[in-house]
Amino acid sequence: RMLSGYKPKNDIKDSYKVLELEEGCSLDDVRNSYHNLAKKYHPDSSSGMADSRAFIRVEEAYRVVLGDLAAKQKSDSGEEEEDQFKSKSLQHRHYLSFEGVGIGTPSQREKQYMQFRVDRATEQVLEYRQQRLESRYAGSDLSRAQDVRQSKKVKITQAVERLVEDLIQESMAKGDFDNLSGKGKPLQKFSHSPHIDPMTHNLNRILIDNGYQPEWILLQKEIRETIERLRKSIVASRRKLGEPMTLSEQKQWGRVCEQFAEDIRKLNKRVDNFNLVVPILSRQMVHFSTDKEILRARKTYEAVVEKVSDSGTKENGGEEGQRFGWKSSLLKWLKL
């Protein structure tokens, strides 16, 4: 800054002598000589020949020589600029970051660089997926993938068959097949579904004939029998109390309802166990509601009471009809 408007007084020849150079040297020679002399005479250097006046002379000579070289270059080419012969200042540190992407303040350049990285990563992912799809749907790769899938299916089928065979052999060793009906006799040929192989159909037929039932079938049967028994028991308890109920009978009915609610809660646990083992989703059961079951028991009780009352009125009406019929026949006989 101090020397920006300063004009050196040295002559061109003296300037070359100060830089220890000769006229006609190259620009690199000028710069190398200036750097060596600056290290030698700069006041802040640690050399023993440091001298501020000598450094100023070297600086002036360096500027004069650069101007002379620039003038000669312009006269020769007439097109190159003078800036390339001037000393180049180092780029600021923050412009060396972010891979040279973006303009503006460091924070703005950082945001622009992050967006640039996202776009670049997206392009790389798309290119990678495109390469994978191209390789996957190539002729040889496609046939190889089909062969791998087919081999996996064959391995799974063979593993299942070996497992079933091992289970059958283990059961035979335990003697589970010793008490089967028709042992030693040939199996009868009976009609079966064409969608099931004969071996599977024969095995199912043998299990059914010997009373085998899956666990979920037994649980379903048990749940239905339990709910029917509970419904009949609560209706019977309500019939014992009569209509209308007294205060003690109402308390007794409340205890019956509490016990019924506890039984329903236990039954719902069995329903949960059934839903875990049932193989068909549409066969799953919902929980039984205590309030709905009590309301159903009351309606059943009311229907039974109405039926009994209707039958009583019909019997009374029949007796009266028999009486009136006897009197009318007596009157007819008297008239005759």
PDB file of C-alpha atoms in Angstrom, residues 97-333:
ATOM      1  CA  SER A  97     -12.716 -24.594   0.251  1.00  0.00           C
ATOM      2  CA  PHE A  98     -16.056 -26.032  -1.024  1.00  0.00           C
ATOM      3  CA  GLU A  99     -14.284 -27.355  -4.130  1.00  0.00           C
ATOM      4  CA  GLY A 100     -14.528 -23.916  -5.693  1.00  0.00           C
ATOM      5  CA  VAL A 101     -18.358 -24.077  -5.848  1.00  0.00           C
ATOM      6  CA  GLY A 102     -20.636 -21.093  -5.251  1.00  0.00           C
ATOM      7  CA  ILE A 103     -20.420 -17.344  -4.919  1.00  0.00           C
ATOM      8  CA  GLY A 104     -21.082 -14.874  -2.143  1.00  0.00           C
ATOM      9  CA  THR A 105     -20.306 -15.038   1.558  1.00  0.00           C
ATOM     10  CA  PRO A 106     -18.838 -18.189   3.152  1.00  0.00           C
ATOM     11  CA  SER A 107     -22.232 -19.185   4.589  1.00  0.00           C
ATOM     12  CA  GLN A 108     -23.933 -18.741   1.207  1.00  0.00           C
ATOM     13  CA  ARG A 109     -21.179 -20.707  -0.504  1.00  0.00           C
ATOM     14  CA  GLU A 110     -21.516 -23.461   2.090  1.00  0.00           C
ATOM     15  CA  LYS A 111     -25.273 -23.819   1.387  1.00  0.00           C
ATOM     16  CA  GLN A 112     -24.611 -23.871  -2.351  1.00  0.00           C
ATOM     17  CA  TYR A 113     -21.914 -26.502  -1.838  1.00  0.00           C
ATOM     18  CA  MET A 114     -24.286 -28.712   0.219  1.00  0.00           C
ATOM     19  CA  GLN A 115     -26.905 -28.543  -2.547  1.00  0.00           C
ATOM     20  CA  PHE A 116     -24.201 -29.355  -5.069  1.00  0.00           C
ATOM     21  CA  ARG A 117     -23.210 -32.445  -3.064  1.00  0.00           C
ATOM     22  CA  VAL A 118     -26.867 -33.580  -2.850  1.00  0.00           C
ATOM     23  CA  ASP A 119     -27.307 -33.238  -6.610  1.00  0.00           C
ATOM     24  CA  ARG A 120     -24.083 -35.079  -7.279  1.00  0.00           C
ATOM     25  CA  ALA A 121     -25.032 -37.917  -4.905  1.00  0.00           C
ATOM     26  CA  THR A 122     -28.465 -38.212  -6.575  1.00  0.00           C
ATOM     27  CA  GLU A 123     -26.871 -38.485  -9.983  1.00  0.00           C
ATOM     28  CA  GLN A 124     -24.462 -41.144  -8.738  1.00  0.00           C
ATOM     29  CA  VAL A 125     -27.324 -43.185  -7.207  1.00  0.00           C
ATOM     30  CA  LEU A 126     -29.318 -42.999 -10.435  1.00  0.00           C
ATOM     31  CA  GLU A 127     -26.327 -44.100 -12.448  1.00  0.00           C
ATOM     32  CA  TYR A 128     -25.696 -46.994 -10.052  1.00  0.00           C
ATOM     33  CA  ARG A 129     -29.333 -48.160 -10.236  1.00  0.00           C
ATOM     34  CA  GLN A 130     -29.300 -47.895 -14.000  1.00  0.00           C
ATOM     35  CA  GLN A 131     -26.191 -50.059 -14.166  1.00  0.00           C
ATOM     36  CA  ARG A 132     -27.751 -52.639 -11.836  1.00  0.00           C
ATOM     37  CA  LEU A 133     -30.940 -52.801 -13.896  1.00  0.00           C
ATOM     38  CA  GLU A 134     -28.998 -53.156 -17.103  1.00  0.00           C
ATOM     39  CA  SER A 135     -26.897 -55.946 -15.658  1.00  0.00           C
ATOM     40  CA  ARG A 136     -29.930 -57.661 -14.103  1.00  0.00           C
ATOM     41  CA  TYR A 137     -31.984 -57.734 -17.273  1.00  0.00           C
ATOM     42  CA  ALA A 138     -29.149 -58.819 -19.476  1.00  0.00           C
ATOM     43  CA  GLY A 139     -29.671 -62.151 -21.212  1.00  0.00           C
ATOM     44  CA  SER A 140     -27.104 -64.213 -19.342  1.00  0.00           C
ATOM     45  CA  ASP A 141     -27.782 -62.621 -15.970  1.00  0.00           C
ATOM     46  CA  LEU A 142     -31.531 -63.132 -16.297  1.00  0.00           C
ATOM     47  CA  SER A 143     -31.192 -66.827 -17.054  1.00  0.00           C
ATOM     48  CA  ARG A 144     -28.737 -67.194 -14.176  1.00  0.00           C
ATOM     49  CA  ALA A 145     -31.186 -65.536 -11.765  1.00  0.00           C
ATOM     50  CA  GLN A 146     -33.976 -67.847 -12.897  1.00  0.00           C
ATOM     51  CA  ASP A 147     -31.743 -70.857 -12.345  1.00  0.00           C
ATOM     52  CA  VAL A 148     -30.904 -69.651  -8.833  1.00  0.00           C
ATOM     53  CA  ARG A 149     -34.584 -69.190  -7.936  1.00  0.00           C
ATOM     54  CA  GLN A 150     -35.456 -72.625  -9.314  1.00  0.00           C
ATOM     55  CA  SER A 151     -32.632 -74.242  -7.361  1.00  0.00           C
ATOM     56  CA  LYS A 152     -33.828 -72.543  -4.160  1.00  0.00           C
ATOM     57  CA  LYS A 153     -37.347 -73.911  -4.676  1.00  0.00           C
ATOM     58  CA  VAL A 154     -35.966 -77.407  -5.218  1.00  0.00           C
ATOM     59  CA  LYS A 155     -33.836 -77.164  -2.079  1.00  0.00           C
ATOM     60  CA  ILE A 156     -36.794 -76.006   0.036  1.00  0.00           C
ATOM     61  CA  THR A 157     -39.004 -78.814  -1.285  1.00  0.00           C
ATOM     62  CA  GLN A 158     -36.337 -81.410  -0.593  1.00  0.00           C
ATOM     63  CA  ALA A 159     -35.794 -80.028   2.923  1.00  0.00           C
ATOM     64  CA  VAL A 160     -39.536 -80.254   3.714  1.00  0.00           C
ATOM     65  CA  GLU A 161     -39.704 -83.805   2.366  1.00  0.00           C
ATOM     66  CA  ARG A 162     -36.726 -84.849   4.472  1.00  0.00           C
ATOM     67  CA  LEU A 163     -38.280 -83.274   7.560  1.00  0.00           C
ATOM     68  CA  VAL A 164     -41.584 -85.115   7.037  1.00  0.00           C
ATOM     69  CA  GLU A 165     -39.760 -88.379   6.435  1.00  0.00           C
ATOM     70  CA  ASP A 166     -37.742 -87.906   9.638  1.00  0.00           C
ATOM     71  CA  LEU A 167     -40.922 -87.233  11.647  1.00  0.00           C
ATOM     72  CA  ILE A 168     -42.589 -90.372  10.240  1.00  0.00           C
ATOM     73  CA  GLN A 169     -39.552 -92.509  11.025  1.00  0.00           C
ATOM     74  CA  GLU A 170     -39.394 -91.108  14.553  1.00  0.00           C
ATOM     75  CA  SER A 171     -43.081 -91.860  15.131  1.00  0.00           C
ATOM     76  CA  MET A 172     -42.643 -95.399  13.809  1.00  0.00           C
ATOM     77  CA  ALA A 173     -39.703 -95.926  16.159  1.00  0.00           C
ATOM     78  CA  LYS A 174     -41.847 -94.810  19.107  1.00  0.00           C
ATOM     79  CA  GLY A 175     -44.629 -97.226  18.104  1.00  0.00           C
ATOM     80  CA  ASP A 176     -47.261 -94.622  17.310  1.00  0.00           C
ATOM     81  CA  PHE A 177     -48.358 -96.575  14.218  1.00  0.00           C
ATOM     82  CA  ASP A 178     -48.637 -99.992  15.915  1.00  0.00           C
ATOM     83  CA  ASN A 179     -52.303 -99.676  16.937  1.00  0.00           C
ATOM     84  CA  LEU A 180     -53.695 -98.338  13.659  1.00  0.00           C
ATOM     85  CA  SER A 181     -56.761-100.064  12.283  1.00  0.00           C
ATOM     86  CA  GLY A 182     -56.108-101.929   9.069  1.00  0.00           C
ATOM     87  CA  LYS A 183     -52.412-102.418   9.749  1.00  0.00           C
ATOM     88  CA  GLY A 184     -50.842-104.775   7.211  1.00  0.00           C
ATOM     89  CA  LYS A 185     -53.797-104.475   4.833  1.00  0.00           C
ATOM     90  CA  PRO A 186     -53.738-102.681   1.464  1.00  0.00           C
ATOM     91  CA  LEU A 187     -55.315 -99.232   1.364  1.00  0.00           C
ATOM     92  CA  GLN A 188     -58.652 -99.001  -0.390  1.00  0.00           C
ATOM     93  CA  LYS A 189     -58.917 -96.840  -3.436  1.00  0.00           C
ATOM     94  CA  PHE A 190     -61.485 -94.154  -2.762  1.00  0.00           C
ATOM     95  CA  SER A 191     -62.441 -90.987  -4.567  1.00  0.00           C
ATOM     96  CA  HIS A 192     -60.563 -87.860  -3.600  1.00  0.00           C
ATOM     97  CA  SER A 193     -59.888 -84.361  -4.840  1.00  0.00           C
ATOM     98  CA  PRO A 194     -57.760 -84.247  -8.018  1.00  0.00           C
ATOM     99  CA  HIS A 195     -55.924 -81.216  -6.606  1.00  0.00           C
ATOM    100  CA  ILE A 196     -54.413 -83.290  -3.735  1.00  0.00           C
ATOM    101  CA  ASP A 197     -51.838 -85.989  -4.309  1.00  0.00           C
ATOM    102  CA  PRO A 198     -52.933 -89.549  -3.309  1.00  0.00           C
ATOM    103  CA  MET A 199     -50.330 -89.845  -0.536  1.00  0.00           C
ATOM    104  CA  THR A 200     -51.559 -86.712   1.247  1.00  0.00           C
ATOM    105  CA  HIS A 201     -55.179 -87.757   0.821  1.00  0.00           C
ATOM    106  CA  ASN A 202     -54.481 -91.221   2.276  1.00  0.00           C
ATOM    107  CA  LEU A 203     -52.645 -89.751   5.249  1.00  0.00           C
ATOM    108  CA  ASN A 204     -55.534 -87.359   5.973  1.00  0.00           C
ATOM    109  CA  ARG A 205     -58.031 -90.199   5.680  1.00  0.00           C
ATOM    110  CA  ILE A 206     -56.042 -92.363   8.123  1.00  0.00           C
ATOM    111  CA  LEU A 207     -55.846 -89.522  10.661  1.00  0.00           C
ATOM    112  CA  ILE A 208     -59.585 -88.780  10.402  1.00  0.00           C
ATOM    113  CA  ASP A 209     -60.535 -92.441  10.767  1.00  0.00           C
ATOM    114  CA  ASN A 210     -58.524 -92.680  13.978  1.00  0.00           C
ATOM    115  CA  GLY A 211     -60.185 -89.632  15.530  1.00  0.00           C
ATOM    116  CA  TYR A 212     -57.388 -87.121  15.031  1.00  0.00           C
ATOM    117  CA  GLN A 213     -58.427 -83.457  15.234  1.00  0.00           C
ATOM    118  CA  PRO A 214     -56.243 -80.352  15.035  1.00  0.00           C
ATOM    119  CA  GLU A 215     -55.759 -78.240  18.131  1.00  0.00           C
ATOM    120  CA  TRP A 216     -57.738 -75.293  16.799  1.00  0.00           C
ATOM    121  CA  ILE A 217     -60.744 -77.539  16.046  1.00  0.00           C
ATOM    122  CA  LEU A 218     -60.761 -78.776  19.640  1.00  0.00           C
ATOM    123  CA  LEU A 219     -60.447 -75.238  20.985  1.00  0.00           C
ATOM    124  CA  GLN A 220     -63.295 -74.022  18.788  1.00  0.00           C
ATOM    125  CA  LYS A 221     -65.541 -76.857  19.956  1.00  0.00           C
ATOM    126  CA  GLU A 222     -64.652 -76.182  23.585  1.00  0.00           C
ATOM    127  CA  ILE A 223     -65.404 -72.446  23.263  1.00  0.00           C
ATOM    128  CA  ARG A 224     -68.819 -73.078  21.690  1.00  0.00           C
ATOM    129  CA  GLU A 225     -69.789 -75.619  24.338  1.00  0.00           C
ATOM    130  CA  THR A 226     -68.661 -73.302  27.127  1.00  0.00           C
ATOM    131  CA  ILE A 227     -70.641 -70.286  25.892  1.00  0.00           C
ATOM    132  CA  GLU A 228     -73.788 -72.394  25.457  1.00  0.00           C
ATOM    133  CA  ARG A 229     -73.414 -73.764  28.976  1.00  0.00           C
ATOM    134  CA  LEU A 230     -72.936 -70.266  30.418  1.00  0.00           C
ATOM    135  CA  ARG A 231     -75.976 -68.929  28.565  1.00  0.00           C
ATOM    136  CA  LYS A 232     -78.196 -71.747  29.827  1.00  0.00           C
ATOM    137  CA  SER A 233     -76.926 -71.374  33.385  1.00  0.00           C
ATOM    138  CA  ILE A 234     -77.608 -67.620  33.573  1.00  0.00           C
ATOM    139  CA  VAL A 235     -81.121 -68.076  32.126  1.00  0.00           C
ATOM    140  CA  ALA A 236     -81.801 -70.821  34.679  1.00  0.00           C
ATOM    141  CA  SER A 237     -80.557 -68.571  37.491  1.00  0.00           C
ATOM    142  CA  ARG A 238     -82.854 -65.789  36.328  1.00  0.00           C
ATOM    143  CA  ARG A 239     -85.869 -68.132  36.230  1.00  0.00           C
ATOM    144  CA  LYS A 240     -85.225 -69.214  39.817  1.00  0.00           C
ATOM    145  CA  LEU A 241     -85.436 -65.635  41.071  1.00  0.00           C
ATOM    146  CA  GLY A 242     -88.871 -64.936  39.595  1.00  0.00           C
ATOM    147  CA  GLU A 243     -90.584 -61.676  38.579  1.00  0.00           C
ATOM    148  CA  PRO A 244     -90.575 -59.098  40.084  1.00  0.00           C
ATOM    149  CA  MET A 245     -87.385 -59.527  42.124  1.00  0.00           C
ATOM    150  CA  THR A 246     -87.139 -58.523  45.751  1.00  0.00           C
ATOM    151  CA  LEU A 247     -84.196 -56.666  47.244  1.00  0.00           C
ATOM    152  CA  SER A 248     -82.425 -59.873  48.303  1.00  0.00           C
ATOM    153  CA  GLU A 249     -83.123 -61.440  44.923  1.00  0.00           C
ATOM    154  CA  GLN A 250     -81.618 -58.395  43.187  1.00  0.00           C
ATOM    155  CA  LYS A 251     -78.432 -58.788  45.250  1.00  0.00           C
ATOM    156  CA  GLN A 252     -78.319 -62.460  44.374  1.00  0.00           C
ATOM    157  CA  TRP A 253     -78.773 -61.571  40.672  1.00  0.00           C
ATOM    158  CA  GLY A 254     -75.878 -59.097  40.953  1.00  0.00           C
ATOM    159  CA  ARG A 255     -73.603 -61.840  42.319  1.00  0.00           C
ATOM    160  CA  VAL A 256     -74.701 -64.124  39.467  1.00  0.00           C
ATOM    161  CA  CYS A 257     -73.815 -61.414  36.930  1.00  0.00           C
ATOM    162  CA  GLU A 258     -70.383 -60.873  38.528  1.00  0.00           C
ATOM    163  CA  GLN A 259     -69.602 -64.586  38.332  1.00  0.00           C
ATOM    164  CA  PHE A 260     -70.859 -64.632  34.741  1.00  0.00           C
ATOM    165  CA  ALA A 261     -68.539 -61.713  33.870  1.00  0.00           C
ATOM    166  CA  GLU A 262     -65.563 -63.589  35.346  1.00  0.00           C
ATOM    167  CA  ASP A 263     -66.434 -66.687  33.314  1.00  0.00           C
ATOM    168  CA  ILE A 264     -66.686 -64.579  30.151  1.00  0.00           C
ATOM    169  CA  ARG A 265     -63.244 -63.050  30.853  1.00  0.00           C
ATOM    170  CA  LYS A 266     -61.696 -66.536  31.132  1.00  0.00           C
ATOM    171  CA  LEU A 267     -63.483 -67.583  27.966  1.00  0.00           C
ATOM    172  CA  ASN A 268     -62.065 -64.576  26.092  1.00  0.00           C
ATOM    173  CA  LYS A 269     -58.556 -65.757  27.029  1.00  0.00           C
ATOM    174  CA  ARG A 270     -59.331 -69.068  25.334  1.00  0.00           C
ATOM    175  CA  VAL A 271     -60.527 -67.096  22.312  1.00  0.00           C
ATOM    176  CA  ASP A 272     -57.128 -65.333  22.191  1.00  0.00           C
ATOM    177  CA  ASN A 273     -55.335 -68.685  22.276  1.00  0.00           C
ATOM    178  CA  PHE A 274     -57.602 -69.957  19.513  1.00  0.00           C
ATOM    179  CA  ASN A 275     -56.844 -66.949  17.284  1.00  0.00           C
ATOM    180  CA  LEU A 276     -53.109 -67.616  17.663  1.00  0.00           C
ATOM    181  CA  VAL A 277     -53.271 -71.195  16.375  1.00  0.00           C
ATOM    182  CA  VAL A 278     -56.111 -71.073  13.827  1.00  0.00           C
ATOM    183  CA  PRO A 279     -54.575 -71.392  10.320  1.00  0.00           C
ATOM    184  CA  ILE A 280     -57.366 -69.537   8.494  1.00  0.00           C
ATOM    185  CA  LEU A 281     -57.785 -65.829   9.107  1.00  0.00           C
ATOM    186  CA  SER A 282     -61.520 -65.880   8.380  1.00  0.00           C
ATOM    187  CA  ARG A 283     -62.050 -68.476  11.136  1.00  0.00           C
ATOM    188  CA  GLN A 284     -60.832 -66.198  13.912  1.00  0.00           C
ATOM    189  CA  MET A 285     -63.303 -65.373  16.694  1.00  0.00           C
ATOM    190  CA  VAL A 286     -64.151 -62.106  18.456  1.00  0.00           C
ATOM    191  CA  HIS A 287     -64.456 -61.608  22.203  1.00  0.00           C
ATOM    192  CA  PHE A 288     -67.770 -62.186  23.942  1.00  0.00           C
ATOM    193  CA  SER A 289     -69.342 -59.084  25.544  1.00  0.00           C
ATOM    194  CA  THR A 290     -70.681 -59.507  29.099  1.00  0.00           C
ATOM    195  CA  ASP A 291     -73.338 -56.803  28.718  1.00  0.00           C
ATOM    196  CA  LYS A 292     -74.626 -58.258  25.441  1.00  0.00           C
ATOM    197  CA  GLU A 293     -74.784 -61.773  26.905  1.00  0.00           C
ATOM    198  CA  ILE A 294     -76.715 -60.584  30.004  1.00  0.00           C
ATOM    199  CA  LEU A 295     -79.139 -58.653  27.779  1.00  0.00           C
ATOM    200  CA  ARG A 296     -79.563 -61.752  25.644  1.00  0.00           C
ATOM    201  CA  ALA A 297     -80.302 -63.838  28.765  1.00  0.00           C
ATOM    202  CA  ARG A 298     -83.001 -61.349  29.857  1.00  0.00           C
ATOM    203  CA  LYS A 299     -84.666 -61.472  26.442  1.00  0.00           C
ATOM    204  CA  THR A 300     -84.580 -65.264  26.520  1.00  0.00           C
ATOM    205  CA  TYR A 301     -86.148 -65.262  29.992  1.00  0.00           C
ATOM    206  CA  GLU A 302     -88.900 -62.853  28.893  1.00  0.00           C
ATOM    207  CA  ALA A 303     -89.644 -64.999  25.851  1.00  0.00           C
ATOM    208  CA  VAL A 304     -89.925 -68.099  28.051  1.00  0.00           C
ATOM    209  CA  VAL A 305     -92.282 -66.294  30.487  1.00  0.00           C
ATOM    210  CA  GLU A 306     -94.521 -65.099  27.636  1.00  0.00           C
ATOM    211  CA  LYS A 307     -94.669 -68.592  26.181  1.00  0.00           C
ATOM    212  CA  VAL A 308     -95.688 -70.068  29.554  1.00  0.00           C
ATOM    213  CA  SER A 309     -98.400 -67.419  30.065  1.00  0.00           C
ATOM    214  CA  ASP A 310     -99.771 -67.974  26.552  1.00  0.00           C
ATOM    215  CA  SER A 311     -99.988 -71.716  27.125  1.00  0.00           C
ATOM    216  CA  GLY A 312    -101.817 -71.114  30.439  1.00  0.00           C
ATOM    217  CA  THR A 313    -104.418 -68.872  28.841  1.00  0.00           C
ATOM    218  CA  LYS A 314    -105.002 -71.426  26.088  1.00  0.00           C
ATOM    219  CA  GLU A 315    -105.612 -74.177  28.641  1.00  0.00           C
ATOM    220  CA  ASN A 316    -108.081 -71.999  30.550  1.00  0.00           C
ATOM    221  CA  GLY A 317    -109.898 -71.119  27.386  1.00  0.00           C
ATOM    222  CA  GLY A 318    -110.189 -74.812  26.473  1.00  0.00           C
ATOM    223  CA  GLU A 319    -111.741 -75.767  29.826  1.00  0.00           C
ATOM    224  CA  GLU A 320    -114.325 -72.975  29.560  1.00  0.00           C
ATOM    225  CA  GLY A 321    -115.158 -74.037  26.033  1.00  0.00           C
ATOM    226  CA  GLN A 322    -115.725 -77.585  27.209  1.00  0.00           C
ATOM    227  CA  ARG A 323    -118.081 -76.302  29.943  1.00  0.00           C
ATOM    228  CA  PHE A 324    -120.130 -74.159  27.583  1.00  0.00           C
ATOM    229  CA  GLY A 325    -120.293 -76.951  25.097  1.00  0.00           C
ATOM    230  CA  TRP A 326    -121.825 -79.358  27.705  1.00  0.00           C
ATOM    231  CA  LYS A 327    -124.470 -76.803  28.684  1.00  0.00           C
ATOM    232  CA  SER A 328    -125.460 -76.106  25.102  1.00  0.00           C
ATOM    233  CA  SER A 329    -125.832 -79.815  24.364  1.00  0.00           C
ATOM    234  CA  LEU A 330    -128.077 -80.230  27.472  1.00  0.00           C
ATOM    235  CA  LEU A 331    -130.333 -77.385  26.364  1.00  0.00           C
ATOM    236  CA  LYS A 332    -130.676 -78.876  22.908  1.00  0.00           C
ATOM    237  CA  TRP A 333    -131.714 -82.260  24.432  1.00  0.00           C
TER     238      TRP A 333
END
